[in-house]
Short mmCIF file of C-alpha atoms in Angstrom, two decimals:
data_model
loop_
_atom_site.label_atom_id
_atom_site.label_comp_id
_atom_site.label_asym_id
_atom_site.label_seq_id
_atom_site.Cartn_x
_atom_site.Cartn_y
_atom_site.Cartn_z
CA UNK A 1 -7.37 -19.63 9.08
CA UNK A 2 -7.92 -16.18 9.51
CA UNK A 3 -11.23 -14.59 10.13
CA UNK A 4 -11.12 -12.10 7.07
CA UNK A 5 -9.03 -12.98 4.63
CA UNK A 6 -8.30 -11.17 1.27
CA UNK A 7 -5.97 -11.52 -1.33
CA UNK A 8 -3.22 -8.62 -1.05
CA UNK A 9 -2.75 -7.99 -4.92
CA UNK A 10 -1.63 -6.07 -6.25
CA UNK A 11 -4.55 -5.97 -8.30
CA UNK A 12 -4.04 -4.58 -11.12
CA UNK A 13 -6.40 -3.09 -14.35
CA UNK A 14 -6.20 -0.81 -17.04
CA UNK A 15 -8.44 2.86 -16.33
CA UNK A 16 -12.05 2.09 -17.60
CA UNK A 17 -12.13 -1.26 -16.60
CA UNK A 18 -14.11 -2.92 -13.85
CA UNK A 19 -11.87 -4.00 -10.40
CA UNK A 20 -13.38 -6.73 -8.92
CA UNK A 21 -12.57 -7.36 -5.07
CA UNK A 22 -12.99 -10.26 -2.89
CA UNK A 23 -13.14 -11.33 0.72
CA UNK A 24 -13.93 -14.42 2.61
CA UNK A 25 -14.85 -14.86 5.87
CA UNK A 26 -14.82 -17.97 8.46
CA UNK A 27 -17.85 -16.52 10.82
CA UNK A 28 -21.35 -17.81 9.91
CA UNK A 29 -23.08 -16.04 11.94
CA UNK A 30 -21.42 -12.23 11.30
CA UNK A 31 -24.67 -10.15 10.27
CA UNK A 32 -23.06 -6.62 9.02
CA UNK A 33 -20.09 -6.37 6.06
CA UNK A 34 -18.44 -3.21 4.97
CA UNK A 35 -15.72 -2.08 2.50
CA UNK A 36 -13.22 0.63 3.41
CA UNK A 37 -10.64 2.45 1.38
CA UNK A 38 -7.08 3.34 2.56
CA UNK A 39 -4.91 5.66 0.59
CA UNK A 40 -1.25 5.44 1.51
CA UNK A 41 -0.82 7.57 4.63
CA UNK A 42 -4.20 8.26 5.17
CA UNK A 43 -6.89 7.04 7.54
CA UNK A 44 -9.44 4.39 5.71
CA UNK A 45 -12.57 5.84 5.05
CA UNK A 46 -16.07 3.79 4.50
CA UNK A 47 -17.09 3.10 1.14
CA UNK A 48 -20.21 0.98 1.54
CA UNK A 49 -22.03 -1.24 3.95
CA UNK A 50 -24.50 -4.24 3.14
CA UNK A 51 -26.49 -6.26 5.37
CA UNK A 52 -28.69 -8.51 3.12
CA UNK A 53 -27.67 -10.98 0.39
CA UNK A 54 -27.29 -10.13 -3.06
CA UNK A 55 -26.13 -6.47 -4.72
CA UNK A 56 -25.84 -3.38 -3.00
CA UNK A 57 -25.30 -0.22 -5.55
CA UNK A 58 -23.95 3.13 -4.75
CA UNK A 59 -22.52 5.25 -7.21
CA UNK A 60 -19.56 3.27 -9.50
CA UNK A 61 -19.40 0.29 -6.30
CA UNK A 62 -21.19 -2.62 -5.73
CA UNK A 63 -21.12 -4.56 -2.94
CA UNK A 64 -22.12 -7.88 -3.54
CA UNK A 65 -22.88 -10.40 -0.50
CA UNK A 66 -23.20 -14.00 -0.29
CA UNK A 67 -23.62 -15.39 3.27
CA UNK A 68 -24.15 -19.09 1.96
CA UNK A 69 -20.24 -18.99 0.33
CA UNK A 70 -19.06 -16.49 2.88
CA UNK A 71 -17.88 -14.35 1.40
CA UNK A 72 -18.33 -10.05 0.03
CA UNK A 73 -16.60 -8.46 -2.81
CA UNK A 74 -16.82 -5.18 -4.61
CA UNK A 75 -17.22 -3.74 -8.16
CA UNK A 76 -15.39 -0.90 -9.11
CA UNK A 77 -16.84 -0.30 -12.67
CA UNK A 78 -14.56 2.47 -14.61
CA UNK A 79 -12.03 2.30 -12.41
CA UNK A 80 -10.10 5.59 -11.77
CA UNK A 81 -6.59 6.06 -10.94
CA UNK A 82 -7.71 7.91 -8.55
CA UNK A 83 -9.48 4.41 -7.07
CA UNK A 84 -5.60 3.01 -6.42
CA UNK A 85 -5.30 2.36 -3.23
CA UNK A 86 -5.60 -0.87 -0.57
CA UNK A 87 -9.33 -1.84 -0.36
CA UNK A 88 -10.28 -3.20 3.28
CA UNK A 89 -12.86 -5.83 3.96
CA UNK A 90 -14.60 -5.62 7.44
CA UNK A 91 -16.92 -7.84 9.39
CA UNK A 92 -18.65 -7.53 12.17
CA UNK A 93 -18.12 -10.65 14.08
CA UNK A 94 -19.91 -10.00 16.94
CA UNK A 95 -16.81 -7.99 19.12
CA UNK A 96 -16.75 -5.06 20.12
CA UNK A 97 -14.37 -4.08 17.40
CA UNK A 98 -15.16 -4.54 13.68
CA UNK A 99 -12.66 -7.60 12.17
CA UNK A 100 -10.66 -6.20 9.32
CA UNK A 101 -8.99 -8.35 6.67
CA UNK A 102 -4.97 -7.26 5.83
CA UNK A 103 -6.66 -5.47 2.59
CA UNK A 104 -6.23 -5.71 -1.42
CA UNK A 105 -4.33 -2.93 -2.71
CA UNK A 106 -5.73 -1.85 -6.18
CA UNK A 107 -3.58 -0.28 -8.85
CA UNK A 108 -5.86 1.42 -11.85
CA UNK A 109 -3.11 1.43 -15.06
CA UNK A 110 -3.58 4.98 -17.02
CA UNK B 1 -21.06 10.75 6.97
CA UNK B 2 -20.98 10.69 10.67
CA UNK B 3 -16.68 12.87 11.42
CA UNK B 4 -13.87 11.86 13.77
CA UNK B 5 -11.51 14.42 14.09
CA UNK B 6 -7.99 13.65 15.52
CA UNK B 7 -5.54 16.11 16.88
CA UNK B 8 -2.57 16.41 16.04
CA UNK B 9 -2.10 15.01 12.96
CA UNK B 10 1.09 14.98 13.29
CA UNK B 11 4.26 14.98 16.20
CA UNK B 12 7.52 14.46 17.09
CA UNK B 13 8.96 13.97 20.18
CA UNK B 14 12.30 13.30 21.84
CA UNK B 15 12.82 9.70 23.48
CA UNK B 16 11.46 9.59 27.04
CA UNK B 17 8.46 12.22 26.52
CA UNK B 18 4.90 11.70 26.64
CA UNK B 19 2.36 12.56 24.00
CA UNK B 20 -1.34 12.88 23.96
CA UNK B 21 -3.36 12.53 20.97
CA UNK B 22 -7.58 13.33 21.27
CA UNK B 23 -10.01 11.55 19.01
CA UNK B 24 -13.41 13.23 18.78
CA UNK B 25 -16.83 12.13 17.59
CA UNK B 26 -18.04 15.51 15.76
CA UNK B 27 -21.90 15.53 14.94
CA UNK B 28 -22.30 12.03 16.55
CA UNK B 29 -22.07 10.47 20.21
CA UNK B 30 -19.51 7.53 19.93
CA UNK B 31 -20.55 4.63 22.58
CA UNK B 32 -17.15 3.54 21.51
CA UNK B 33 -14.08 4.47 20.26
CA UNK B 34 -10.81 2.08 19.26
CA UNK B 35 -7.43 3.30 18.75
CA UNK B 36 -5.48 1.52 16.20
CA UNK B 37 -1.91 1.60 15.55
CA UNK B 38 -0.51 1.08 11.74
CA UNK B 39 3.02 0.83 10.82
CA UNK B 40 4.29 1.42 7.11
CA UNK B 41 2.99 -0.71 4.83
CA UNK B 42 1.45 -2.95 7.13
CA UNK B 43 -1.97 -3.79 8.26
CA UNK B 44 -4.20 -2.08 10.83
CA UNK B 45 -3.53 -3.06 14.04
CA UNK B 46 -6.25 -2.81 17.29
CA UNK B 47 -5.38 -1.65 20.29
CA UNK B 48 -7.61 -1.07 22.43
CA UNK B 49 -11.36 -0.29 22.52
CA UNK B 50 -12.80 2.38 25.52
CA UNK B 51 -16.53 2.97 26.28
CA UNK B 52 -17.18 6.29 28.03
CA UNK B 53 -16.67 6.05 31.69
CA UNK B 54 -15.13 2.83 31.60
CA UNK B 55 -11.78 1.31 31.81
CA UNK B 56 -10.43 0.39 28.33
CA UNK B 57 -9.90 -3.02 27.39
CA UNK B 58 -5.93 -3.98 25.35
CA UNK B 59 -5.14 -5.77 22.83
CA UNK B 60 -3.33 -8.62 23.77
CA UNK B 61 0.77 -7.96 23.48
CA UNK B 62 -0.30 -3.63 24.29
CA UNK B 63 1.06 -2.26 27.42
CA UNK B 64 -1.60 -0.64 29.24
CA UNK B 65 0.17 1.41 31.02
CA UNK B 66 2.28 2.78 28.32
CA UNK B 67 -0.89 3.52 26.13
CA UNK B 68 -2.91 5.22 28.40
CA UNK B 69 -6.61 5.73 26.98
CA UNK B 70 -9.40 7.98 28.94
CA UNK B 71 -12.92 8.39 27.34
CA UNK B 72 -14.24 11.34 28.92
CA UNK B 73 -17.26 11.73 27.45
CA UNK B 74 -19.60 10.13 24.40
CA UNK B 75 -17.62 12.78 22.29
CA UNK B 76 -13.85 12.50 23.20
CA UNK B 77 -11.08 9.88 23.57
CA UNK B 78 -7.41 10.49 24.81
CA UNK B 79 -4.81 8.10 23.76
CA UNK B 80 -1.24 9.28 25.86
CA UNK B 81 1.68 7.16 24.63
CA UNK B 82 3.82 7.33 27.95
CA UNK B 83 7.85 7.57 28.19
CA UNK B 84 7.99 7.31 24.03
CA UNK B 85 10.75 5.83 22.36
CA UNK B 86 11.58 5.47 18.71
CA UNK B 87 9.89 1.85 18.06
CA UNK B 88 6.63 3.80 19.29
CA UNK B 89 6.87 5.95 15.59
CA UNK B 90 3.36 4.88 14.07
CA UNK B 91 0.58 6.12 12.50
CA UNK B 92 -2.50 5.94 15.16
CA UNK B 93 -5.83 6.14 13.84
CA UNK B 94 -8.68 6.07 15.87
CA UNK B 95 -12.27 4.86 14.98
CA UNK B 96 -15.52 5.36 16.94
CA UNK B 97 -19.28 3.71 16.46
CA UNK B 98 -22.33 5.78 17.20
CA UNK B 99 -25.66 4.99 19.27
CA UNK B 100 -28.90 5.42 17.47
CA UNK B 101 -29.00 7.71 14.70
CA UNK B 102 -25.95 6.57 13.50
CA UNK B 103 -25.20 2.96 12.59
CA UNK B 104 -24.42 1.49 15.48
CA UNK B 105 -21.74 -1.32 14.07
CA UNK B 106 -20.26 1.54 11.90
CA UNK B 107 -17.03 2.26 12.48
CA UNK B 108 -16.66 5.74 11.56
CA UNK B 109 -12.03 6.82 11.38
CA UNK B 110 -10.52 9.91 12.35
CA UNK B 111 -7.59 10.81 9.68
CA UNK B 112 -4.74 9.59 12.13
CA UNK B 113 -2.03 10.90 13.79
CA UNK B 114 1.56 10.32 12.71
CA UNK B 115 3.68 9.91 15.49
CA UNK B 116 7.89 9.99 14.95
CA UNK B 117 9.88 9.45 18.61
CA UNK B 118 13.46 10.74 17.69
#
């Protein structure tokens, strides 16, 4: 089983809609969760963080965290095209390094 | 947000050459800094992860002394990929987390640095 595990999609949904993303993850005791986004060729760059359970609101993204099931996902509400691109789950897991999952790629239909 | 720059962001080299690439914490101090490698369409991959004045530590299955990583300072990380050949064409991205002031399990990415070995 791997430690961070997402589905790889593609998701896809029609512009206006709401994307929903998920993630599961195998370490009880990781504290700190974060969602990344990775446009093709570029670097990923952090979309949110959350610490606590329940919903964590920034903008158009939630982050929603439930450390009883494991597992984080994120709310895109009227999703973009400009949102395509491969969504990366993260957990810290108590390394050094922060423990990425192989990421969702998101396609937003115009 | 706390910026990584990386320079270049792009090379290419002949087979057999050596090429550094610098990762720097800009308005932060980076207690660490990873350098990941990601080839097309695939996920990211770790490398290795350096704290300032310390040796690095590999990812299992990376040649340490083909990928040879100095952290200088709390602000700057080398990566040098030694005697480059064409399998080393990747895109390297490296990442850094901050001490206090920034979060300190943030991992913060420079854009990356596309390499192509001809």
């Amino acid at each position: 089983q791997k430690e961070v595990e997402q589905n790889s999609g593609p998701l896809s949904v029609p512009e206006g809609a709401i994307a929903s993303l998920n993630c599961t993850y195998s370490d009880r005791g990781s504290q700190s969760f974060f969602w990344y986004r990775q446009y093709s060729g570029k670097s990923p760059e952090l979309i949110m963080s959350i610490y606590s359970n329940g919903d964590k609101e920034d903008g158009r993204f939630t982050a929603q965290l439930n450390k009883a099931s494991q597992y984080v996902s994120l709310l895109i509400r009227d999703s973009q095209p400009s949102d395509s691109a491969t969504y990366l789950c993260a957990v810290d897991t108590g390394r050094r390094a922060l423990t990425f999952g192989s990421g969702t790629r998101l396609q937003v239909q115009p | 947000g706390a910026v990584v720059s990386q320079h270049p962001s792009w090379v290419i080299c002949k087979s057999g050459t050596s090429v550094k690439i610098e990762c720097r914490s800009l308005d932060f101090q980076a207690t660490t800094m990873f350098w990941y490698r990601q080839f097309p369409k695939q996920s990211l991959m770790l490398m290795a992860t350096s704290n300032e004045g310390s040796k690095a530590t590999y990812e299992q299955g990376v040649e340490k002394d083909k990928f040879l990583i100095n952290h200088a300072s709390l602000t700057l990380s080398t990566l040098t990929v030694t005697s480059a050949h064409p399998e080393d064409s990747s895109f390297y991205i490296c990442s850094a987390k901050g001490l206090a002031g920034r979060s300190t399990d943030t991992q913060y990415f420079g854009p990356g640095t596309r390499l192509t070995v001809l």
